[in-house]
Short mmCIF file of C-alpha atoms in Angstrom, two decimals:
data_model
loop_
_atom_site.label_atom_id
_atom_site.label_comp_id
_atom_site.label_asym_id
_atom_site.label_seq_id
_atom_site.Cartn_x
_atom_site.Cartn_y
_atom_site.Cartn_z
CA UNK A 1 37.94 62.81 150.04
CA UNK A 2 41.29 63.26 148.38
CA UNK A 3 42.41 65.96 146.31
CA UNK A 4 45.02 65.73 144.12
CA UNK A 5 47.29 68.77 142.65
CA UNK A 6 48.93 68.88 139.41
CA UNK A 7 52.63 68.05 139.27
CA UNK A 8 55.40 70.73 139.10
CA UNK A 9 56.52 71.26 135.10
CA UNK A 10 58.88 73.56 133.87
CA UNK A 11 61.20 74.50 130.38
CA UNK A 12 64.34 73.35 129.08
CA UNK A 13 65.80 75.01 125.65
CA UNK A 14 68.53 76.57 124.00
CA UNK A 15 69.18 79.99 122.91
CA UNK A 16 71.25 80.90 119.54
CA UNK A 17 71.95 83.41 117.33
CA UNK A 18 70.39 83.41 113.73
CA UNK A 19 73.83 81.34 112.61
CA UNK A 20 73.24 79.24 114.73
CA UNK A 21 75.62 80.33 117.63
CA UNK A 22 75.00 79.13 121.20
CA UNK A 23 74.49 82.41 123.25
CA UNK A 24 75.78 82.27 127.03
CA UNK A 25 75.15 85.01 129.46
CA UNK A 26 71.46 85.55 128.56
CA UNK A 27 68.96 86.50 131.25
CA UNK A 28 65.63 84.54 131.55
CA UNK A 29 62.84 85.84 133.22
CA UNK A 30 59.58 83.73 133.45
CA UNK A 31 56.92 85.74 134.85
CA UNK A 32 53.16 84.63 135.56
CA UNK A 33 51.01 87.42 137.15
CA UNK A 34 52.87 87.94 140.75
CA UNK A 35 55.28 85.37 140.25
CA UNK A 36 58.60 85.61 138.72
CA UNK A 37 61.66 83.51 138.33
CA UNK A 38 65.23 84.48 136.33
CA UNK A 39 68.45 82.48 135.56
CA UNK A 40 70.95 82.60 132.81
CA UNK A 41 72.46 80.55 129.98
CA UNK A 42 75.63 79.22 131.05
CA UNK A 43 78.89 81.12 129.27
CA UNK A 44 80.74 77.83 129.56
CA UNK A 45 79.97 73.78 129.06
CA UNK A 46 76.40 73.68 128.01
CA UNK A 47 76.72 77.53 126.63
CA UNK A 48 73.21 78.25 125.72
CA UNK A 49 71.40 75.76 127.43
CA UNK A 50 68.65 76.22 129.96
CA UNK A 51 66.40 74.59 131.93
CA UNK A 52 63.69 76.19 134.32
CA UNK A 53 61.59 74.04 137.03
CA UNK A 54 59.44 73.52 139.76
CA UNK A 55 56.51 75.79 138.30
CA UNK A 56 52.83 75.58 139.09
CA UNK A 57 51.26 73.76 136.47
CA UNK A 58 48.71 74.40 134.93
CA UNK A 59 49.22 77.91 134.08
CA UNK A 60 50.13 80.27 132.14
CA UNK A 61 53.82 82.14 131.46
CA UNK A 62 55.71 84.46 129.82
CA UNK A 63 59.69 83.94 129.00
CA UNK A 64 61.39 87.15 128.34
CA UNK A 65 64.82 86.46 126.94
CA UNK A 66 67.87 89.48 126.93
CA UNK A 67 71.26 89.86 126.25
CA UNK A 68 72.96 93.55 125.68
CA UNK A 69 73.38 93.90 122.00
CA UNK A 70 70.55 91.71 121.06
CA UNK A 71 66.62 92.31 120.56
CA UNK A 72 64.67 91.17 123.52
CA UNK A 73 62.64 87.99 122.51
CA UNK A 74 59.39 87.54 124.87
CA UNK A 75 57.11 84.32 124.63
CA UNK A 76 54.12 83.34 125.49
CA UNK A 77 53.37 79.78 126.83
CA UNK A 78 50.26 77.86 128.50
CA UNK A 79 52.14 74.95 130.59
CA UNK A 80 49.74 72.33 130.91
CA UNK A 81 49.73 69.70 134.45
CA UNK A 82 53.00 68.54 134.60
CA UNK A 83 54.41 69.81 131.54
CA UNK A 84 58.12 70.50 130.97
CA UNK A 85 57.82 72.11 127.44
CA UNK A 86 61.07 72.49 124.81
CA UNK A 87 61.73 76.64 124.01
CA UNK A 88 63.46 77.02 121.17
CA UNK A 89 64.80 80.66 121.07
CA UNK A 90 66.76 82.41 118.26
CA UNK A 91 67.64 86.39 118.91
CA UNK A 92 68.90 88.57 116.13
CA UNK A 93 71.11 91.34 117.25
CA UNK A 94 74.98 91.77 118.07
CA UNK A 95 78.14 93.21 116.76
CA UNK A 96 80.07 91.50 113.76
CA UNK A 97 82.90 92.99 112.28
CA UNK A 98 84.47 92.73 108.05
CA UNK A 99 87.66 92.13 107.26
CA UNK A 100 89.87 91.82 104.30
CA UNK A 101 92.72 92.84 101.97
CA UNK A 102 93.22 95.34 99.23
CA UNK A 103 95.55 95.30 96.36
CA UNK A 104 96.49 96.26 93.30
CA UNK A 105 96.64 94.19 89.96
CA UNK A 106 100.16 93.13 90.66
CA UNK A 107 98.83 91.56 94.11
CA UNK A 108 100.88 94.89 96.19
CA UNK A 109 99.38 95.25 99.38
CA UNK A 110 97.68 98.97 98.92
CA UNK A 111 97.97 101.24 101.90
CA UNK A 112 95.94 104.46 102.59
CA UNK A 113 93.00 103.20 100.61
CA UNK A 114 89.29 104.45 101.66
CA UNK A 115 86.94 102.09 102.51
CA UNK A 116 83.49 102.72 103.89
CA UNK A 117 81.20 100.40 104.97
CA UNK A 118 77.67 100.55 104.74
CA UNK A 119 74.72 98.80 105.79
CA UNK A 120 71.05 99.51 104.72
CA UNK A 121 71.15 103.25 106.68
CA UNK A 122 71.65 101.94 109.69
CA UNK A 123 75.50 101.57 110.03
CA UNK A 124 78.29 103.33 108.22
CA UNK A 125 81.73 103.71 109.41
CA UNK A 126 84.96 104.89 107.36
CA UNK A 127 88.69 103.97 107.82
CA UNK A 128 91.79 102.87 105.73
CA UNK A 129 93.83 99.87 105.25
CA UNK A 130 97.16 99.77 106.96
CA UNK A 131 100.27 101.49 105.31
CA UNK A 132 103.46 99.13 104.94
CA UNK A 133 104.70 101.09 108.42
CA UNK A 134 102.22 99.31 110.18
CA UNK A 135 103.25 95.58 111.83
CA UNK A 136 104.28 93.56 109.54
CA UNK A 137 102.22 91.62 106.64
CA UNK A 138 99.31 93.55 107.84
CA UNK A 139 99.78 96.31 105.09
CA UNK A 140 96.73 97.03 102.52
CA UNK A 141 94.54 95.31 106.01
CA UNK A 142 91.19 96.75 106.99
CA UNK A 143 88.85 95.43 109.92
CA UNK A 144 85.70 97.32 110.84
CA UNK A 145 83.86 96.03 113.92
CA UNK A 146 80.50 97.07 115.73
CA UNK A 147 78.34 96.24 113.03
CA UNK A 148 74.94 95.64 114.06
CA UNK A 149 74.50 92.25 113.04
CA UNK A 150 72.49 90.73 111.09
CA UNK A 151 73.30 93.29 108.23
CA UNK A 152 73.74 93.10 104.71
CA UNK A 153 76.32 95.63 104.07
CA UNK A 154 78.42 97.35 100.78
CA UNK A 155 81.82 98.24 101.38
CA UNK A 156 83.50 100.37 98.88
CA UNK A 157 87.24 101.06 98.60
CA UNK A 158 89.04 104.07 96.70
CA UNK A 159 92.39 105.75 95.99
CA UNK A 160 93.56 108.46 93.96
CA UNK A 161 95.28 106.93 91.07
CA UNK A 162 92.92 103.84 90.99
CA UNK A 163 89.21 102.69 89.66
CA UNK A 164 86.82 102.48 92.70
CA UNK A 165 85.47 98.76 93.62
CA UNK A 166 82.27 97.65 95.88
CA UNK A 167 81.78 94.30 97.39
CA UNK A 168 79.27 92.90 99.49
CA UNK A 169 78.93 91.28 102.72
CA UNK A 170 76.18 89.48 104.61
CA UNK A 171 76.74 89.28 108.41
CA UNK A 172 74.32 86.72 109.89
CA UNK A 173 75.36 87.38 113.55
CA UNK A 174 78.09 87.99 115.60
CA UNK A 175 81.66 87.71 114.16
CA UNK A 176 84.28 88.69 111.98
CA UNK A 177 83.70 88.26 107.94
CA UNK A 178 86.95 87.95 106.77
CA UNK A 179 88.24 87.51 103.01
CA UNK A 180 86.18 90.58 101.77
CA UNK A 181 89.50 91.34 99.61
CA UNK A 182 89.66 94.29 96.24
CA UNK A 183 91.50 94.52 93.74
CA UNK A 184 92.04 97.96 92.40
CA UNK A 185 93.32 98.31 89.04
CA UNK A 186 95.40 101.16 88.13
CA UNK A 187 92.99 104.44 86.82
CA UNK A 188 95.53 105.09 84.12
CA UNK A 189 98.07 103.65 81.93
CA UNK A 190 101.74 104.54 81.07
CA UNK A 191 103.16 104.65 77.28
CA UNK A 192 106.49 103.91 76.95
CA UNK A 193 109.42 102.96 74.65
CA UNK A 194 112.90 103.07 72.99
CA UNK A 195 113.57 105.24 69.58
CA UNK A 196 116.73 103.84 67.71
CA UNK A 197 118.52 105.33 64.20
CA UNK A 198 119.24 102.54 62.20
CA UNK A 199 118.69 100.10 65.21
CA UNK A 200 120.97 102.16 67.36
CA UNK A 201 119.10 103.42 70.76
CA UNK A 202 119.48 107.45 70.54
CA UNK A 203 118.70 109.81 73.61
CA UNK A 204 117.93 113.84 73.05
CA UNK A 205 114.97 112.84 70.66
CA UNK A 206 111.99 115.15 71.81
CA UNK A 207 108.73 112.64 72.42
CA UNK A 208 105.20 114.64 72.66
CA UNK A 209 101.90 112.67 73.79
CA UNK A 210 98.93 114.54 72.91
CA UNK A 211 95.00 114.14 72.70
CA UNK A 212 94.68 117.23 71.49
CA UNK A 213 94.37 119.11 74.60
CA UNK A 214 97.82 119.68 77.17
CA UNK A 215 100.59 117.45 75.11
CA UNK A 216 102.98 116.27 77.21
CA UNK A 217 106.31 115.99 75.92
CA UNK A 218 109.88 114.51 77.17
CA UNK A 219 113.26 113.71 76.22
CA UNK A 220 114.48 110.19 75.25
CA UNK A 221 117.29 109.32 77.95
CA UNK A 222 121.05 109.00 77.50
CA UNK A 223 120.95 105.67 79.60
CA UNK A 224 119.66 103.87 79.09
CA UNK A 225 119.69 104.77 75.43
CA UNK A 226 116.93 106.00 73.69
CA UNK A 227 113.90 105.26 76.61
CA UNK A 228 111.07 107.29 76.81
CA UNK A 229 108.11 106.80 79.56
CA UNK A 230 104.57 108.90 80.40
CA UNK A 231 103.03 107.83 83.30
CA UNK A 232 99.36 108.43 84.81
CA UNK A 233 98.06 108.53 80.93
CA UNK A 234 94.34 108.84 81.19
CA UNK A 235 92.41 105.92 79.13
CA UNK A 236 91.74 107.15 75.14
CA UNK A 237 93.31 107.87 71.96
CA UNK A 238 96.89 109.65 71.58
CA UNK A 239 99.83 110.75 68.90
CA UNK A 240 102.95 109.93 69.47
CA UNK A 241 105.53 113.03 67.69
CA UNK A 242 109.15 112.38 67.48
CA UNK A 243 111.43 114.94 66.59
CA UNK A 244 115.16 115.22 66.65
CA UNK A 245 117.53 117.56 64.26
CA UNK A 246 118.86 115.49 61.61
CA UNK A 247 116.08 112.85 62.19
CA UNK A 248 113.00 112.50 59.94
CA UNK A 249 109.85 113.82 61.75
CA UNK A 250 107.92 110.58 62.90
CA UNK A 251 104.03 110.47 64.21
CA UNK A 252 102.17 107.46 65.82
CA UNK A 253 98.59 106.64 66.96
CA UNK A 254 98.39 104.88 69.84
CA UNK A 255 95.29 104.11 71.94
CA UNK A 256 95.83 103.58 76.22
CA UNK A 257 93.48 101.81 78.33
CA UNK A 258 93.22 102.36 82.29
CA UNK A 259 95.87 100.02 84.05
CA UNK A 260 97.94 98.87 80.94
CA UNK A 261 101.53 99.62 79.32
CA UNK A 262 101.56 101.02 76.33
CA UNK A 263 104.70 99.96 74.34
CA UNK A 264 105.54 101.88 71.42
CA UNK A 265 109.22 101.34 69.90
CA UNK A 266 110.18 103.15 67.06
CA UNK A 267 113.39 103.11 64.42
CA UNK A 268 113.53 106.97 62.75
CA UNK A 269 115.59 107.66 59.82
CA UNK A 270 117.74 110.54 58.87
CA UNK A 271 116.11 113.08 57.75
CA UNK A 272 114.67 116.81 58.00
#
């Protein structure tokens, strides 16, 4: 009488992130009611690649894959006589980080500007790009890390002075996002100009802006000649009084939109 036993089988596989990264440095642990086996994926040459043999065949096993960071993945497997069966494994977890500039409409690297990142309720952090006294080209720069990946997050950026903007980013797994750039246009305009008398540039002419509630008035200058200029002019619909002694009395509608220059010249006559 001769008895034969089943030959030895065993696993091979490869363990990745959902991107598609090879993960090294995960613990295996193949467990079948008393017995239990554990190795790691490699962190170097064949990074995510195992392979697990000499088990009893046939029987019955359970894989229990971890890495800090990650989700533990467990599976289930009946290993028939002989067997060495592929294991596929994909674990969702990790840290990514976003990156990215922030400028204004004139492509100026914007310092100081808020920007909080959000993702789903379960991760929000705050911070603020770099100021141009940080190292150099890195001003209007932001980079958030520990982000629990995957995560599909909104990031919002805002300044005094400047309209609000939200973009989105997707983080399949570890990594940095990069290129998650803003523009932020300019929350207000600026009217300006030059007042001449018989095409000659004039300073000392008085120049009220007004909506109808808190005019705002100046002086034309001296030099250069005749130059007037309101800055942080909220958007909407103004007049425009000139007034000078000996100079006719001249009024102009002008309307100012968030992040343009309004340019209003204007050639007054003698006058009372």
């Amino acid at each position: 009488t001769v008895t034969l036993g089943a030959a030895a089988g065993g696993f091979t596989g490869f363990v990745q992130t959902s991107a598609g990264v090879a993960l090294g440095g995960v613990e295996i642990t193949v467990r079948s009611g008393d017995f239990e086996k554990s190795t790691k994926t490699p962190t170097s040459g064949s990074v995510g690649a195992f392979a697990i043999d000499a088990l009893e065949t046939p029987r019955s096993y359970t894989l229990t894959f971890t890495l800090e960071g990650y989700t533990d993945q467990t599976i289930s497997v009946d290993l028939g006589s002989g067997d060495t069966l592929p294991i596929p494994v994909t674990m969702t977890g990790g840290q990514g980080a976003v990156a990215g500039l922030v400028t204004d409409t004139d492509g100026v690297p914007l310092g100081g500007v808020t920007t909080e990142v959000g993702c789903g309720g379960t991760f929000s952090a705050s911070t603020a790009t770099l100021t141009p006294s940080s190292a150099e080209g890195q001003a209007g720069t932001y980079n958030v890390s520990e982000v629990p990946t995957p995560a599909d997050c909104t990031i919002t950026f805002s300044n005094p002075g400047y309209v609000s903007q939200t973009v989105r980013a997707k983080l399949e797994g570890p990594g940095t996002v990069g290129g998650l750039n803003a523009v932020l246009p300019k929350a207000f305009g600026i009217v300006e100009g030059t007042v001449f008398n018989n095409s000659i540039a004039i300073g000392d002419v008085i120049v009220e802006l007004s909506s109808g509630i808190d005019p705002r008035s100046t002086v034309t200058a001296t030099s250069p000649p005749g130059a007037y200029r309101f800055a942080d002019v909220a958007p909407g619909d103004y007049t425009l009084t000139f007034r000078r002694d000996g100079l006719a009395t001249r009024v102009a509608i002008i309307t100012v939109a968030a992040d343009v220059t309004v340019r209003h010249d204007i050639d007054i006559p003698a006058g009372s």
